[in-house]
Amino acid sequence: MTTKPQGLGSLATIVESARQTWNLSRRDRLWWFVAAILVLVPALAFVLAGRAEDGLGGRGLFCLMAWWLHGTVIVPWLTLYLGVQAVHGRIEDRTFQYLFLRPVRKVALLAGNWIAVASMAGGTGVLGMGLLFGAVALRGDLWPDGIEWGLAGAFAVVAGAAAAAYAAVAVLFGAFFRRPLVWAAFFVVGVQMLAANLPVSAGLRRLTITDPLRRLLLDGIEPDRRLAQMLWPAERDFRPELIEHPLRDLLLLGGLCLVAAGMAYARTEYDSRERE
């Protein structure tokens, strides 16, 4: 009598998928480039801190560099790349054929990919912002009222939220599109940048990741008018009513992306695809 092979349960599959994604992703040569950036950005901040504009101070310098470098460039692009490779890379190298033949749920595999990517990118973002803050904090003369350690915590929250949201978008692109990196570039450069820096409607802003993150950040650091305008140049004043519930908007967008990705991943019959 032939017995049906026993597969892992959903939770065990998620954990194992996350573990394997971690092991595969950490071997990527991209991490050497990321490590160089994590060193160069604090070094640049330390040099710029010695020439900081009067009135900007350590608070302003850190917030500007952390947001415009880490928040809008490094964390989004790193997360999208890792997410696309975690899902689409297995379709390109045909290892998906082995995975899909195992008695495991495809959705659980995808959930493990998302968790691994979000944790790796989020951890990298937190580390990068922490190193940047440490470099600026060394310039004690730029903190006349004392070093504001709470800024580091506010940006750590933003880095984690950004990684989780962008990872959800990345696994959707990887599961659904044949050219996911092209769509990722369009999403970041086209949709995100235009909506973030043009006077568009509040409804469209809620469908992005950048603006809810920026609202979450401004709530955490409570900037003055000058700093708020530097962080949100499309708006003359900080207007909280544009995005009233940033975390809810991020959870909604991320949840919809994960649901759509799970449906596509579970139902699509994939052929091997050439690498981009």
PDB file of C-alpha atoms in Angstrom:
ATOM      1  CA  MET A   1       0.000   0.000   0.000  1.00  0.00           C
ATOM      2  CA  THR A   2       1.413   3.332  -1.094  1.00  0.00           C
ATOM      3  CA  THR A   3       1.220   6.109   1.435  1.00  0.00           C
ATOM      4  CA  LYS A   4       0.907   9.734   0.461  1.00  0.00           C
ATOM      5  CA  PRO A   5       4.044  11.715   1.347  1.00  0.00           C
ATOM      6  CA  GLN A   6       3.571  13.936   4.328  1.00  0.00           C
ATOM      7  CA  GLY A   7       4.415  17.555   3.740  1.00  0.00           C
ATOM      8  CA  LEU A   8       5.259  20.303   6.148  1.00  0.00           C
ATOM      9  CA  GLY A   9       2.432  22.205   7.751  1.00  0.00           C
ATOM     10  CA  SER A  10       1.836  25.794   6.693  1.00  0.00           C
ATOM     11  CA  LEU A  11       3.711  27.318   9.627  1.00  0.00           C
ATOM     12  CA  ALA A  12       6.678  24.971   9.229  1.00  0.00           C
ATOM     13  CA  THR A  13       6.733  25.692   5.494  1.00  0.00           C
ATOM     14  CA  ILE A  14       6.818  29.443   6.121  1.00  0.00           C
ATOM     15  CA  VAL A  15       9.695  29.079   8.577  1.00  0.00           C
ATOM     16  CA  GLU A  16      11.677  26.801   6.266  1.00  0.00           C
ATOM     17  CA  SER A  17      11.020  29.014   3.241  1.00  0.00           C
ATOM     18  CA  ALA A  18      12.201  32.060   5.195  1.00  0.00           C
ATOM     19  CA  ARG A  19      15.322  30.218   6.336  1.00  0.00           C
ATOM     20  CA  GLN A  20      16.232  29.103   2.817  1.00  0.00           C
ATOM     21  CA  THR A  21      15.565  32.567   1.412  1.00  0.00           C
ATOM     22  CA  TRP A  22      17.885  34.048   4.041  1.00  0.00           C
ATOM     23  CA  ASN A  23      20.634  31.564   3.168  1.00  0.00           C
ATOM     24  CA  LEU A  24      20.340  32.162  -0.570  1.00  0.00           C
ATOM     25  CA  SER A  25      20.024  35.946  -0.372  1.00  0.00           C
ATOM     26  CA  ARG A  26      22.996  36.471   1.932  1.00  0.00           C
ATOM     27  CA  ARG A  27      25.288  34.932  -0.709  1.00  0.00           C
ATOM     28  CA  ASP A  28      24.436  37.637  -3.241  1.00  0.00           C
ATOM     29  CA  ARG A  29      27.409  39.806  -4.207  1.00  0.00           C
ATOM     30  CA  LEU A  30      25.154  42.840  -3.813  1.00  0.00           C
ATOM     31  CA  TRP A  31      25.875  42.749  -0.083  1.00  0.00           C
ATOM     32  CA  TRP A  32      29.452  43.912  -0.707  1.00  0.00           C
ATOM     33  CA  PHE A  33      28.029  46.997  -2.416  1.00  0.00           C
ATOM     34  CA  VAL A  34      25.538  47.500   0.420  1.00  0.00           C
ATOM     35  CA  ALA A  35      28.305  47.190   3.022  1.00  0.00           C
ATOM     36  CA  ALA A  36      30.323  49.847   1.201  1.00  0.00           C
ATOM     37  CA  ILE A  37      27.327  52.194   1.200  1.00  0.00           C
ATOM     38  CA  LEU A  38      26.706  51.628   4.909  1.00  0.00           C
ATOM     39  CA  VAL A  39      30.283  52.771   5.573  1.00  0.00           C
ATOM     40  CA  LEU A  40      30.482  55.618   3.052  1.00  0.00           C
ATOM     41  CA  VAL A  41      27.205  57.327   3.995  1.00  0.00           C
ATOM     42  CA  PRO A  42      28.170  57.849   7.692  1.00  0.00           C
ATOM     43  CA  ALA A  43      31.634  58.983   6.595  1.00  0.00           C
ATOM     44  CA  LEU A  44      30.057  61.518   4.260  1.00  0.00           C
ATOM     45  CA  ALA A  45      27.716  62.663   7.025  1.00  0.00           C
ATOM     46  CA  PHE A  46      30.629  63.173   9.401  1.00  0.00           C
ATOM     47  CA  VAL A  47      32.422  65.346   6.845  1.00  0.00           C
ATOM     48  CA  LEU A  48      29.291  67.332   5.987  1.00  0.00           C
ATOM     49  CA  ALA A  49      28.542  67.837   9.664  1.00  0.00           C
ATOM     50  CA  GLY A  50      31.677  69.967   9.927  1.00  0.00           C
ATOM     51  CA  ARG A  51      30.287  72.251   7.220  1.00  0.00           C
ATOM     52  CA  ALA A  52      26.626  72.147   8.176  1.00  0.00           C
ATOM     53  CA  GLU A  53      24.615  75.212   7.316  1.00  0.00           C
ATOM     54  CA  ASP A  54      23.863  77.497  10.244  1.00  0.00           C
ATOM     55  CA  GLY A  55      20.515  76.566  11.741  1.00  0.00           C
ATOM     56  CA  LEU A  56      20.423  73.092  10.214  1.00  0.00           C
ATOM     57  CA  GLY A  57      22.214  71.377  13.082  1.00  0.00           C
ATOM     58  CA  GLY A  58      22.684  67.702  13.737  1.00  0.00           C
ATOM     59  CA  ARG A  59      18.943  67.071  13.842  1.00  0.00           C
ATOM     60  CA  GLY A  60      18.325  68.503  10.394  1.00  0.00           C
ATOM     61  CA  LEU A  61      21.392  66.940   8.783  1.00  0.00           C
ATOM     62  CA  PHE A  62      20.574  63.472  10.078  1.00  0.00           C
ATOM     63  CA  CYS A  63      16.902  63.659   9.138  1.00  0.00           C
ATOM     64  CA  LEU A  64      17.627  64.849   5.604  1.00  0.00           C
ATOM     65  CA  MET A  65      20.294  62.250   4.883  1.00  0.00           C
ATOM     66  CA  ALA A  66      18.414  59.414   6.559  1.00  0.00           C
ATOM     67  CA  TRP A  67      15.208  60.133   4.645  1.00  0.00           C
ATOM     68  CA  TRP A  68      16.504  61.061   1.209  1.00  0.00           C
ATOM     69  CA  LEU A  69      19.276  58.438   1.085  1.00  0.00           C
ATOM     70  CA  HIS A  70      18.017  55.506   3.160  1.00  0.00           C
ATOM     71  CA  GLY A  71      14.275  56.122   3.154  1.00  0.00           C
ATOM     72  CA  THR A  72      13.756  56.832  -0.533  1.00  0.00           C
ATOM     73  CA  VAL A  73      16.706  55.089  -2.228  1.00  0.00           C
ATOM     74  CA  ILE A  74      18.606  52.408  -0.325  1.00  0.00           C
ATOM     75  CA  VAL A  75      15.807  50.635   1.559  1.00  0.00           C
ATOM     76  CA  PRO A  76      13.267  50.651  -1.341  1.00  0.00           C
ATOM     77  CA  TRP A  77      15.696  49.479  -4.009  1.00  0.00           C
ATOM     78  CA  LEU A  78      17.358  46.878  -1.797  1.00  0.00           C
ATOM     79  CA  THR A  79      13.990  45.474  -0.725  1.00  0.00           C
ATOM     80  CA  LEU A  80      12.599  45.333  -4.243  1.00  0.00           C
ATOM     81  CA  TYR A  81      15.728  43.632  -5.555  1.00  0.00           C
ATOM     82  CA  LEU A  82      15.809  41.026  -2.788  1.00  0.00           C
ATOM     83  CA  GLY A  83      12.073  40.357  -3.117  1.00  0.00           C
ATOM     84  CA  VAL A  84      12.181  39.942  -6.868  1.00  0.00           C
ATOM     85  CA  GLN A  85      15.186  37.618  -6.663  1.00  0.00           C
ATOM     86  CA  ALA A  86      13.621  35.536  -3.892  1.00  0.00           C
ATOM     87  CA  VAL A  87      10.517  34.817  -5.991  1.00  0.00           C
ATOM     88  CA  HIS A  88      11.409  35.388  -9.631  1.00  0.00           C
ATOM     89  CA  GLY A  89      14.956  34.087  -9.295  1.00  0.00           C
ATOM     90  CA  ARG A  90      13.669  30.585  -8.530  1.00  0.00           C
ATOM     91  CA  ILE A  91      11.506  30.736 -11.640  1.00  0.00           C
ATOM     92  CA  GLU A  92      14.507  31.755 -13.751  1.00  0.00           C
ATOM     93  CA  ASP A  93      16.816  28.999 -12.490  1.00  0.00           C
ATOM     94  CA  ARG A  94      14.007  26.374 -12.511  1.00  0.00           C
ATOM     95  CA  THR A  95      14.300  25.484  -8.836  1.00  0.00           C
ATOM     96  CA  PHE A  96      10.590  26.332  -8.602  1.00  0.00           C
ATOM     97  CA  GLN A  97       9.900  23.030 -10.374  1.00  0.00           C
ATOM     98  CA  TYR A  98      11.377  21.089  -7.448  1.00  0.00           C
ATOM     99  CA  LEU A  99       9.598  23.236  -4.869  1.00  0.00           C
ATOM    100  CA  PHE A 100       6.210  22.954  -6.541  1.00  0.00           C
ATOM    101  CA  LEU A 101       6.481  19.164  -6.693  1.00  0.00           C
ATOM    102  CA  ARG A 102       6.873  18.949  -2.933  1.00  0.00           C
ATOM    103  CA  PRO A 103       3.741  18.484  -0.804  1.00  0.00           C
ATOM    104  CA  VAL A 104       3.791  22.056   0.484  1.00  0.00           C
ATOM    105  CA  ARG A 105       1.546  25.056  -0.006  1.00  0.00           C
ATOM    106  CA  LYS A 106       2.744  27.611  -2.528  1.00  0.00           C
ATOM    107  CA  VAL A 107       1.248  30.480  -0.546  1.00  0.00           C
ATOM    108  CA  ALA A 108       3.256  29.430   2.510  1.00  0.00           C
ATOM    109  CA  LEU A 109       6.421  29.416   0.399  1.00  0.00           C
ATOM    110  CA  LEU A 110       5.657  32.950  -0.749  1.00  0.00           C
ATOM    111  CA  ALA A 111       4.924  34.110   2.792  1.00  0.00           C
ATOM    112  CA  GLY A 112       8.328  32.817   3.881  1.00  0.00           C
ATOM    113  CA  ASN A 113       9.965  34.748   1.044  1.00  0.00           C
ATOM    114  CA  TRP A 114       8.232  37.935   2.162  1.00  0.00           C
ATOM    115  CA  ILE A 115       9.208  37.519   5.817  1.00  0.00           C
ATOM    116  CA  ALA A 116      12.852  36.858   4.955  1.00  0.00           C
ATOM    117  CA  VAL A 117      13.108  39.802   2.547  1.00  0.00           C
ATOM    118  CA  ALA A 118      11.342  42.210   4.916  1.00  0.00           C
ATOM    119  CA  SER A 119      13.560  41.211   7.846  1.00  0.00           C
ATOM    120  CA  MET A 120      16.811  41.391   5.847  1.00  0.00           C
ATOM    121  CA  ALA A 121      16.018  44.744   4.240  1.00  0.00           C
ATOM    122  CA  GLY A 122      14.521  46.166   7.428  1.00  0.00           C
ATOM    123  CA  GLY A 123      17.527  45.110   9.484  1.00  0.00           C
ATOM    124  CA  THR A 124      19.879  46.633   6.924  1.00  0.00           C
ATOM    125  CA  GLY A 125      17.889  49.876   6.954  1.00  0.00           C
ATOM    126  CA  VAL A 126      17.941  50.081  10.740  1.00  0.00           C
ATOM    127  CA  LEU A 127      21.684  49.388  10.798  1.00  0.00           C
ATOM    128  CA  GLY A 128      22.380  51.986   8.126  1.00  0.00           C
ATOM    129  CA  MET A 129      20.348  54.681   9.846  1.00  0.00           C
ATOM    130  CA  GLY A 130      21.940  53.802  13.171  1.00  0.00           C
ATOM    131  CA  LEU A 131      25.451  54.188  11.749  1.00  0.00           C
ATOM    132  CA  LEU A 132      24.441  57.467  10.143  1.00  0.00           C
ATOM    133  CA  PHE A 133      23.021  58.765  13.402  1.00  0.00           C
ATOM    134  CA  GLY A 134      26.175  57.738  15.247  1.00  0.00           C
ATOM    135  CA  ALA A 135      28.344  59.660  12.777  1.00  0.00           C
ATOM    136  CA  VAL A 136      26.284  62.845  13.170  1.00  0.00           C
ATOM    137  CA  ALA A 137      26.077  62.390  16.948  1.00  0.00           C
ATOM    138  CA  LEU A 138      29.877  62.507  17.132  1.00  0.00           C
ATOM    139  CA  ARG A 139      29.602  66.187  16.210  1.00  0.00           C
ATOM    140  CA  GLY A 140      28.476  67.330  19.614  1.00  0.00           C
ATOM    141  CA  ASP A 141      28.613  71.004  18.638  1.00  0.00           C
ATOM    142  CA  LEU A 142      25.645  70.439  16.292  1.00  0.00           C
ATOM    143  CA  TRP A 143      23.427  69.376  19.205  1.00  0.00           C
ATOM    144  CA  PRO A 144      23.234  72.453  21.467  1.00  0.00           C
ATOM    145  CA  ASP A 145      20.272  71.023  23.372  1.00  0.00           C
ATOM    146  CA  GLY A 146      21.723  67.525  23.616  1.00  0.00           C
ATOM    147  CA  ILE A 147      21.683  64.543  21.266  1.00  0.00           C
ATOM    148  CA  GLU A 148      18.105  63.541  20.362  1.00  0.00           C
ATOM    149  CA  TRP A 149      18.285  59.770  20.575  1.00  0.00           C
ATOM    150  CA  GLY A 150      14.584  59.508  19.817  1.00  0.00           C
ATOM    151  CA  LEU A 151      15.299  60.409  16.197  1.00  0.00           C
ATOM    152  CA  ALA A 152      17.099  57.098  15.710  1.00  0.00           C
ATOM    153  CA  GLY A 153      14.068  55.227  17.053  1.00  0.00           C
ATOM    154  CA  ALA A 154      11.669  57.097  14.773  1.00  0.00           C
ATOM    155  CA  PHE A 155      13.732  56.277  11.705  1.00  0.00           C
ATOM    156  CA  ALA A 156      14.102  52.642  12.788  1.00  0.00           C
ATOM    157  CA  VAL A 157      10.305  52.336  12.794  1.00  0.00           C
ATOM    158  CA  VAL A 158      10.161  53.898   9.327  1.00  0.00           C
ATOM    159  CA  ALA A 159      12.845  51.504   8.029  1.00  0.00           C
ATOM    160  CA  GLY A 160      10.940  48.474   9.300  1.00  0.00           C
ATOM    161  CA  ALA A 161       7.615  49.661   7.894  1.00  0.00           C
ATOM    162  CA  ALA A 162       9.221  50.519   4.554  1.00  0.00           C
ATOM    163  CA  ALA A 163      10.859  47.097   4.235  1.00  0.00           C
ATOM    164  CA  ALA A 164       7.613  45.258   5.012  1.00  0.00           C
ATOM    165  CA  ALA A 165       5.618  47.312   2.493  1.00  0.00           C
ATOM    166  CA  TYR A 166       8.161  47.218  -0.326  1.00  0.00           C
ATOM    167  CA  ALA A 167       8.729  43.488   0.221  1.00  0.00           C
ATOM    168  CA  ALA A 168       5.000  42.892  -0.347  1.00  0.00           C
ATOM    169  CA  VAL A 169       5.171  44.831  -3.613  1.00  0.00           C
ATOM    170  CA  ALA A 170       8.330  42.960  -4.632  1.00  0.00           C
ATOM    171  CA  VAL A 171       6.878  39.472  -4.169  1.00  0.00           C
ATOM    172  CA  LEU A 172       3.814  40.551  -6.171  1.00  0.00           C
ATOM    173  CA  PHE A 173       5.980  41.738  -9.044  1.00  0.00           C
ATOM    174  CA  GLY A 174       8.118  38.610  -8.844  1.00  0.00           C
ATOM    175  CA  ALA A 175       5.107  36.296  -8.924  1.00  0.00           C
ATOM    176  CA  PHE A 176       3.082  38.143 -11.554  1.00  0.00           C
ATOM    177  CA  PHE A 177       5.326  39.863 -14.109  1.00  0.00           C
ATOM    178  CA  ARG A 178       7.828  38.484 -16.557  1.00  0.00           C
ATOM    179  CA  ARG A 179      10.040  41.577 -16.130  1.00  0.00           C
ATOM    180  CA  PRO A 180       9.619  42.326 -12.432  1.00  0.00           C
ATOM    181  CA  LEU A 181      12.665  44.584 -12.053  1.00  0.00           C
ATOM    182  CA  VAL A 182      11.408  46.800 -14.861  1.00  0.00           C
ATOM    183  CA  TRP A 183       8.052  47.112 -13.123  1.00  0.00           C
ATOM    184  CA  ALA A 184       9.822  47.764  -9.829  1.00  0.00           C
ATOM    185  CA  ALA A 185      11.727  50.649 -11.424  1.00  0.00           C
ATOM    186  CA  PHE A 186       8.484  52.035 -12.829  1.00  0.00           C
ATOM    187  CA  PHE A 187       6.837  51.757  -9.417  1.00  0.00           C
ATOM    188  CA  VAL A 188       9.626  53.588  -7.583  1.00  0.00           C
ATOM    189  CA  VAL A 189      10.594  56.185 -10.173  1.00  0.00           C
ATOM    190  CA  GLY A 190       7.241  56.662 -11.862  1.00  0.00           C
ATOM    191  CA  VAL A 191       4.452  56.154  -9.362  1.00  0.00           C
ATOM    192  CA  GLN A 192       6.276  56.869  -6.099  1.00  0.00           C
ATOM    193  CA  MET A 193       8.361  59.860  -7.099  1.00  0.00           C
ATOM    194  CA  LEU A 194       5.647  61.628  -9.070  1.00  0.00           C
ATOM    195  CA  ALA A 195       3.003  61.149  -6.385  1.00  0.00           C
ATOM    196  CA  ALA A 196       5.423  62.123  -3.632  1.00  0.00           C
ATOM    197  CA  ASN A 197       6.680  65.323  -5.201  1.00  0.00           C
ATOM    198  CA  LEU A 198       3.676  66.634  -7.121  1.00  0.00           C
ATOM    199  CA  PRO A 199       0.495  68.189  -5.695  1.00  0.00           C
ATOM    200  CA  VAL A 200      -1.722  65.152  -6.260  1.00  0.00           C
ATOM    201  CA  SER A 201      -4.894  64.173  -4.419  1.00  0.00           C
ATOM    202  CA  ALA A 202      -4.886  62.702  -0.929  1.00  0.00           C
ATOM    203  CA  GLY A 203      -6.508  59.522  -2.274  1.00  0.00           C
ATOM    204  CA  LEU A 204      -3.601  58.879  -4.630  1.00  0.00           C
ATOM    205  CA  ARG A 205      -1.096  59.545  -1.848  1.00  0.00           C
ATOM    206  CA  ARG A 206      -2.668  56.786   0.239  1.00  0.00           C
ATOM    207  CA  LEU A 207      -1.977  54.310  -2.565  1.00  0.00           C
ATOM    208  CA  THR A 208       1.763  54.953  -2.359  1.00  0.00           C
ATOM    209  CA  ILE A 209       4.354  53.854   0.174  1.00  0.00           C
ATOM    210  CA  THR A 210       6.476  56.997   0.277  1.00  0.00           C
ATOM    211  CA  ASP A 211       3.878  59.433   1.572  1.00  0.00           C
ATOM    212  CA  PRO A 212       2.434  57.269   4.365  1.00  0.00           C
ATOM    213  CA  LEU A 213       6.019  56.607   5.465  1.00  0.00           C
ATOM    214  CA  ARG A 214       6.795  60.306   5.393  1.00  0.00           C
ATOM    215  CA  ARG A 215       3.698  61.093   7.436  1.00  0.00           C
ATOM    216  CA  LEU A 216       4.708  58.398   9.927  1.00  0.00           C
ATOM    217  CA  LEU A 217       8.166  59.920  10.110  1.00  0.00           C
ATOM    218  CA  LEU A 218       6.943  63.483  10.631  1.00  0.00           C
ATOM    219  CA  ASP A 219       4.703  62.291  13.453  1.00  0.00           C
ATOM    220  CA  GLY A 220       7.723  60.682  15.091  1.00  0.00           C
ATOM    221  CA  ILE A 221      10.241  63.520  14.809  1.00  0.00           C
ATOM    222  CA  GLU A 222       7.871  66.524  15.122  1.00  0.00           C
ATOM    223  CA  PRO A 223       9.876  68.816  12.801  1.00  0.00           C
ATOM    224  CA  ASP A 224       9.745  72.573  12.606  1.00  0.00           C
ATOM    225  CA  ARG A 225       8.310  74.186   9.490  1.00  0.00           C
ATOM    226  CA  ARG A 226      11.654  74.445   7.714  1.00  0.00           C
ATOM    227  CA  LEU A 227      12.613  70.807   8.215  1.00  0.00           C
ATOM    228  CA  ALA A 228       9.109  69.598   7.317  1.00  0.00           C
ATOM    229  CA  GLN A 229       9.324  71.474   4.013  1.00  0.00           C
ATOM    230  CA  MET A 230      12.734  69.956   3.290  1.00  0.00           C
ATOM    231  CA  LEU A 231      11.349  66.476   3.892  1.00  0.00           C
ATOM    232  CA  TRP A 232       8.094  67.121   2.006  1.00  0.00           C
ATOM    233  CA  PRO A 233       8.970  69.701  -0.679  1.00  0.00           C
ATOM    234  CA  ALA A 234       5.692  69.246  -2.581  1.00  0.00           C
ATOM    235  CA  GLU A 235       3.778  70.729   0.375  1.00  0.00           C
ATOM    236  CA  ARG A 236       4.350  74.222   1.752  1.00  0.00           C
ATOM    237  CA  ASP A 237       3.047  73.177   5.164  1.00  0.00           C
ATOM    238  CA  PHE A 238       2.808  69.895   7.030  1.00  0.00           C
ATOM    239  CA  ARG A 239      -0.819  68.911   6.504  1.00  0.00           C
ATOM    240  CA  PRO A 240      -1.693  65.786   8.549  1.00  0.00           C
ATOM    241  CA  GLU A 241      -5.127  65.527   6.922  1.00  0.00           C
ATOM    242  CA  LEU A 242      -3.523  64.438   3.642  1.00  0.00           C
ATOM    243  CA  ILE A 243      -2.744  61.023   5.181  1.00  0.00           C
ATOM    244  CA  GLU A 244      -4.595  60.576   8.449  1.00  0.00           C
ATOM    245  CA  HIS A 245      -3.722  56.935   9.169  1.00  0.00           C
ATOM    246  CA  PRO A 246      -0.304  56.079   7.662  1.00  0.00           C
ATOM    247  CA  LEU A 247       0.101  52.669   9.293  1.00  0.00           C
ATOM    248  CA  ARG A 248      -3.382  51.618   8.237  1.00  0.00           C
ATOM    249  CA  ASP A 249      -2.683  52.700   4.665  1.00  0.00           C
ATOM    250  CA  LEU A 250       0.599  50.767   4.599  1.00  0.00           C
ATOM    251  CA  LEU A 251      -1.050  47.657   6.049  1.00  0.00           C
ATOM    252  CA  LEU A 252      -3.857  47.876   3.506  1.00  0.00           C
ATOM    253  CA  LEU A 253      -1.533  48.282   0.524  1.00  0.00           C
ATOM    254  CA  GLY A 254       0.839  45.573   1.739  1.00  0.00           C
ATOM    255  CA  GLY A 255      -2.004  43.201   2.522  1.00  0.00           C
ATOM    256  CA  LEU A 256      -3.589  43.647  -0.902  1.00  0.00           C
ATOM    257  CA  CYS A 257      -0.234  43.036  -2.591  1.00  0.00           C
ATOM    258  CA  LEU A 258       0.365  39.861  -0.579  1.00  0.00           C
ATOM    259  CA  VAL A 259      -3.115  38.523  -1.332  1.00  0.00           C
ATOM    260  CA  ALA A 260      -2.712  39.235  -5.052  1.00  0.00           C
ATOM    261  CA  ALA A 261       0.778  37.702  -5.035  1.00  0.00           C
ATOM    262  CA  GLY A 262      -0.479  34.577  -3.269  1.00  0.00           C
ATOM    263  CA  MET A 263      -3.303  34.124  -5.786  1.00  0.00           C
ATOM    264  CA  ALA A 264      -0.942  34.566  -8.740  1.00  0.00           C
ATOM    265  CA  TYR A 265       1.729  32.284  -7.284  1.00  0.00           C
ATOM    266  CA  ALA A 266      -0.719  29.528  -6.434  1.00  0.00           C
ATOM    267  CA  ARG A 267      -2.593  29.518  -9.741  1.00  0.00           C
ATOM    268  CA  THR A 268       0.025  30.301 -12.371  1.00  0.00           C
ATOM    269  CA  GLU A 269       1.769  27.529 -14.270  1.00  0.00           C
ATOM    270  CA  TYR A 270       5.273  28.933 -14.612  1.00  0.00           C
ATOM    271  CA  ASP A 271       7.735  28.222 -17.381  1.00  0.00           C
ATOM    272  CA  SER A 272      11.426  28.868 -16.853  1.00  0.00           C
ATOM    273  CA  ARG A 273      12.307  32.458 -17.705  1.00  0.00           C
ATOM    274  CA  GLU A 274      15.512  34.025 -18.866  1.00  0.00           C
ATOM    275  CA  ARG A 275      17.365  36.208 -16.419  1.00  0.00           C
ATOM    276  CA  GLU A 276      17.061  39.957 -16.931  1.00  0.00           C
TER     277      GLU A 276
END
